[in-house]
């Protein structure tokens, strides 16, 4: 005998199912079309690029759960539910091919495979749903913002799974299935069911359960576009459409374009369709807020809530658009101008102009202080399993406040004025920039035009007393490796990172244009910088304005010098033996540019024992200085840098390694605030550590 079963066993009038299937599909399609129309009220944005990479991202992040599995237990359980439904869908598709298209394949080896996989992975999916119930309603009821939709979604999935197994057991008990052993999840029910119920009762229960299971499954499909379950489709689509590298480069504003009436983002109507789409993709898992330094430190800013507030605002706008179109059509009919499609289109276009403004994005949807509290660390985006984008909207809103409203924190005003007048945020005279490095006998490009590498110390390396020590260490290392390098000296100005991230795009472009003109004039090809913010800006932002250079961060370059043998290490006499170090990953070096291993390998090479903090690498906790917040005061909650310093000190390390001048400053301040340990722990840049061995 060939393993198989009758598909519609014990079911009369099963064709009625197709009537309900039409209703289900109609409801589903209507919901999808409604969401699509809502997204379309946003501004155009091109995202259909690099399709092959998008497909790979769906495989890796969607089916592979690469990001979800970072939170291991819930990640595994979510994966179990996904895999279970994949196999259940496959089984349903095979049955549909045989029942509706006459393709007789639900038999033999394929039948056995389907029975085993659906039972195995169906059980795992049931276990996964039970865990998600436990996590959401028992383990973390206060941390997850449970809504009715969450309960409905989980319950629908659970009922489908349980009734499916019950239906299988009832069929096996009533049909006396010779292949029942392959459906092991229902096999154990056979004897208890046969002992408890008569044959007639089993048939009646099977019939009822079949129809109930069918209605729940159809309801599940119909409900998808109206619930968080829609992320089954939207999540992979957003992974396909995600922004590719380089990360964190804002759109360049053309200030000579006289057609632009406004700069930045302040109104909902200015959002792109992709920004609105993001708000639908968000599943409120909370990973963004759990890793946001502003949220964790007690600030009002909550990246998840901002996305959800945009979703609410999108619904308001969509309702207003629909109402305006309805009123316009009614007015058109009354005036007798609806005779042609062309006129109808014109009326609808007129309706769009009649939409009331609604709540403003800044102030009414998103609090203004939230916009300034963001450190642009992108931890929210890095942890999001479906690649919702937060930071670019924040920078765009800052642009509006700065360029259109001249409304920004008073500390930012001082930083802007200093950059305008002296080319650095400290406000120290521009003609003093080269003093420290000239004191180390470092030549300028004007003095050494044959230099192979331009060393870019940045404002911190040139003016900040603590970071001047890093510059001195790096100069020592470059000389020890016989590198032919030079600086711009007084011709160098601030790269403009802080100005750009704080929203002052005009100031950024002014600084960038001057730097690019100078470097292109010297024919600069390769730049080494000790600041990740300079590294990011020179390497990824400057090409927008014609400044295309090979930019290398000093940790990467120093690792290359060690590997090539150009840097020779001495014994541990100057550094000390048996010292432990913990390394703090800079957001702009790590998350923005994926440089994690080089600094650690250098620390290991000099003989230090590297101890990792609780939050490290792509989950590293921000020092609090990114996004221009180096120049702003913190308002409310705890200080971010002190929280990070606490994590570093908790490792028991003797040294806190850094690779960013902002991070070094913030960690040093954090150590100073911990008087009891301030004389035991030191914060050192990677270059300073390495210089003690050369």
Tab-separated table of C-alpha atoms in Angstrom, residues 223-392:
chain	number	residue	atom	x	y	z
A	223	UNK	CA	-6.623	39.569	9.746
A	224	UNK	CA	-3.003	39.791	8.567
A	225	UNK	CA	-3.045	43.270	6.914
A	226	UNK	CA	-4.836	44.792	9.899
A	227	UNK	CA	-2.476	43.519	12.599
A	228	UNK	CA	1.150	43.166	13.647
A	229	UNK	CA	1.026	39.772	11.921
A	230	UNK	CA	1.522	41.710	8.677
A	231	UNK	CA	5.210	41.785	9.603
A	232	UNK	CA	5.332	38.250	8.145
A	233	UNK	CA	5.378	40.014	4.760
A	234	UNK	CA	6.531	43.534	5.622
A	235	UNK	CA	9.578	42.436	7.629
A	236	UNK	CA	11.287	40.600	4.733
A	237	UNK	CA	10.259	43.393	2.346
A	238	UNK	CA	11.876	46.005	4.594
A	239	UNK	CA	15.003	43.861	4.829
A	240	UNK	CA	15.047	43.826	1.035
A	241	UNK	CA	14.624	47.615	0.877
A	242	UNK	CA	17.049	48.514	3.673
A	243	UNK	CA	19.724	51.129	3.158
A	244	UNK	CA	23.098	49.733	2.154
A	245	UNK	CA	26.518	50.961	3.123
A	246	UNK	CA	27.852	53.481	3.830
A	247	UNK	CA	25.698	54.015	6.869
A	248	UNK	CA	24.743	57.400	8.255
A	249	UNK	CA	25.354	59.731	5.307
A	250	UNK	CA	22.568	62.360	5.200
A	251	UNK	CA	21.170	63.564	1.913
A	252	UNK	CA	23.091	66.546	0.543
A	253	UNK	CA	21.089	69.785	0.437
A	254	UNK	CA	21.497	71.915	-2.672
A	255	UNK	CA	21.392	75.428	-1.237
A	256	UNK	CA	21.548	76.919	-4.744
A	257	UNK	CA	18.254	75.280	-5.708
A	258	UNK	CA	15.822	78.193	-5.493
A	259	UNK	CA	12.826	75.890	-5.840
A	260	UNK	CA	13.333	74.544	-2.314
A	261	UNK	CA	10.895	76.249	0.021
A	262	UNK	CA	12.064	74.534	3.189
A	263	UNK	CA	14.960	72.525	4.545
A	264	UNK	CA	14.757	69.504	6.775
A	265	UNK	CA	11.680	67.773	8.098
A	266	UNK	CA	8.902	69.313	10.162
A	267	UNK	CA	5.572	68.188	8.669
A	268	UNK	CA	4.182	64.735	8.101
A	269	UNK	CA	3.624	65.431	4.411
A	270	UNK	CA	7.407	65.721	3.997
A	271	UNK	CA	8.009	62.109	5.052
A	272	UNK	CA	8.869	59.652	2.291
A	273	UNK	CA	6.701	56.609	1.629
A	274	UNK	CA	9.520	54.500	3.078
A	275	UNK	CA	9.410	56.391	6.386
A	276	UNK	CA	5.667	55.727	6.628
A	277	UNK	CA	6.228	52.109	5.586
A	278	UNK	CA	8.743	51.765	8.436
A	279	UNK	CA	6.054	52.645	10.949
A	280	UNK	CA	3.960	49.714	9.690
A	281	UNK	CA	6.927	47.349	9.762
A	282	UNK	CA	7.701	48.038	13.434
A	283	UNK	CA	6.487	45.125	15.596
A	284	UNK	CA	7.054	46.884	18.948
A	285	UNK	CA	9.548	44.261	20.112
A	286	UNK	CA	11.306	46.922	22.203
A	287	UNK	CA	14.869	46.078	21.224
A	288	UNK	CA	15.502	49.640	20.074
A	289	UNK	CA	14.455	51.210	23.366
A	290	UNK	CA	16.365	48.604	25.401
A	291	UNK	CA	19.566	49.586	23.612
A	292	UNK	CA	19.008	53.340	23.251
A	293	UNK	CA	21.389	55.238	25.582
A	294	UNK	CA	18.908	58.083	25.972
A	295	UNK	CA	16.071	55.747	26.983
A	296	UNK	CA	18.256	53.612	29.257
A	297	UNK	CA	19.620	56.698	31.024
A	298	UNK	CA	16.117	57.947	31.810
A	299	UNK	CA	15.536	60.528	29.070
A	300	UNK	CA	12.080	60.916	27.550
A	301	UNK	CA	13.316	59.838	24.119
A	302	UNK	CA	12.037	56.406	23.109
A	303	UNK	CA	12.801	55.328	19.513
A	304	UNK	CA	10.036	52.722	19.472
A	305	UNK	CA	7.440	55.224	20.639
A	306	UNK	CA	8.525	57.722	17.977
A	307	UNK	CA	7.929	55.153	15.236
A	308	UNK	CA	4.570	54.216	16.750
A	309	UNK	CA	3.572	57.897	17.032
A	310	UNK	CA	4.397	58.334	13.343
A	311	UNK	CA	2.159	55.349	12.615
A	312	UNK	CA	-0.735	56.987	14.469
A	313	UNK	CA	-0.085	60.247	12.623
A	314	UNK	CA	-0.030	58.365	9.292
A	315	UNK	CA	-3.468	56.953	10.009
A	316	UNK	CA	-4.755	60.453	10.794
A	317	UNK	CA	-3.338	61.747	7.508
A	318	UNK	CA	-4.807	58.874	5.525
A	319	UNK	CA	-8.248	59.469	7.023
A	320	UNK	CA	-7.954	63.169	6.175
A	321	UNK	CA	-6.965	62.346	2.580
A	322	UNK	CA	-9.885	59.939	2.179
A	323	UNK	CA	-12.311	62.455	3.643
A	324	UNK	CA	-11.013	65.236	1.404
A	325	UNK	CA	-11.366	63.066	-1.698
A	326	UNK	CA	-14.869	62.033	-0.681
A	327	UNK	CA	-15.958	65.628	-0.187
A	328	UNK	CA	-14.343	66.676	-3.475
A	329	UNK	CA	-16.140	63.935	-5.391
A	330	UNK	CA	-19.454	64.893	-3.838
A	331	UNK	CA	-18.862	68.516	-4.745
A	332	UNK	CA	-17.891	67.469	-8.263
A	333	UNK	CA	-21.059	65.480	-8.781
A	334	UNK	CA	-23.153	68.373	-7.592
A	335	UNK	CA	-21.411	70.678	-10.043
A	336	UNK	CA	-21.799	68.156	-12.853
A	337	UNK	CA	-18.078	67.938	-13.603
A	338	UNK	CA	-17.598	64.207	-13.158
A	339	UNK	CA	-18.216	63.331	-16.790
A	340	UNK	CA	-14.721	62.130	-17.599
A	341	UNK	CA	-11.903	60.286	-15.861
A	342	UNK	CA	-9.611	63.227	-16.528
A	343	UNK	CA	-11.936	65.566	-14.634
A	344	UNK	CA	-12.249	63.055	-11.782
A	345	UNK	CA	-8.465	62.913	-11.477
A	346	UNK	CA	-8.287	66.692	-11.417
A	347	UNK	CA	-10.882	66.807	-8.666
A	348	UNK	CA	-8.934	64.304	-6.593
A	349	UNK	CA	-5.798	66.395	-7.125
A	350	UNK	CA	-7.690	69.429	-5.879
A	351	UNK	CA	-8.798	67.393	-2.876
A	352	UNK	CA	-5.199	66.793	-1.925
A	353	UNK	CA	-4.700	70.554	-1.679
A	354	UNK	CA	-7.678	70.819	0.645
A	355	UNK	CA	-6.295	68.454	3.285
A	356	UNK	CA	-6.027	70.210	6.662
A	357	UNK	CA	-2.439	70.426	7.974
A	358	UNK	CA	-2.944	68.118	10.966
A	359	UNK	CA	-0.477	67.701	13.805
A	360	UNK	CA	3.067	68.894	13.130
A	361	UNK	CA	5.834	66.309	13.310
A	362	UNK	CA	8.004	68.480	15.580
A	363	UNK	CA	6.439	69.390	18.881
A	364	UNK	CA	3.065	67.705	18.425
A	365	UNK	CA	4.041	64.194	17.326
A	366	UNK	CA	7.661	64.161	18.513
A	367	UNK	CA	8.811	66.268	21.444
A	368	UNK	CA	11.525	68.735	20.547
A	369	UNK	CA	13.818	67.630	23.374
A	370	UNK	CA	13.689	64.054	22.062
A	371	UNK	CA	15.194	65.297	18.812
A	372	UNK	CA	18.204	66.744	20.633
A	373	UNK	CA	18.656	63.856	23.079
A	374	UNK	CA	19.582	61.397	20.309
A	375	UNK	CA	23.298	60.558	20.154
A	376	UNK	CA	22.960	59.136	16.600
A	377	UNK	CA	24.676	55.966	17.866
A	378	UNK	CA	22.304	53.868	15.699
A	379	UNK	CA	22.044	51.146	18.302
A	380	UNK	CA	18.277	51.297	17.757
A	381	UNK	CA	18.732	50.479	14.083
A	382	UNK	CA	21.470	47.909	14.694
A	383	UNK	CA	19.263	45.869	17.027
A	384	UNK	CA	16.047	46.144	15.005
A	385	UNK	CA	15.358	42.743	13.384
A	386	UNK	CA	13.344	44.291	10.544
A	387	UNK	CA	15.638	47.277	9.848
A	388	UNK	CA	13.380	50.136	10.883
A	389	UNK	CA	15.258	53.422	10.389
A	390	UNK	CA	15.243	56.056	13.116
A	391	UNK	CA	18.294	58.320	13.020
A	392	UNK	CA	18.008	59.911	9.568
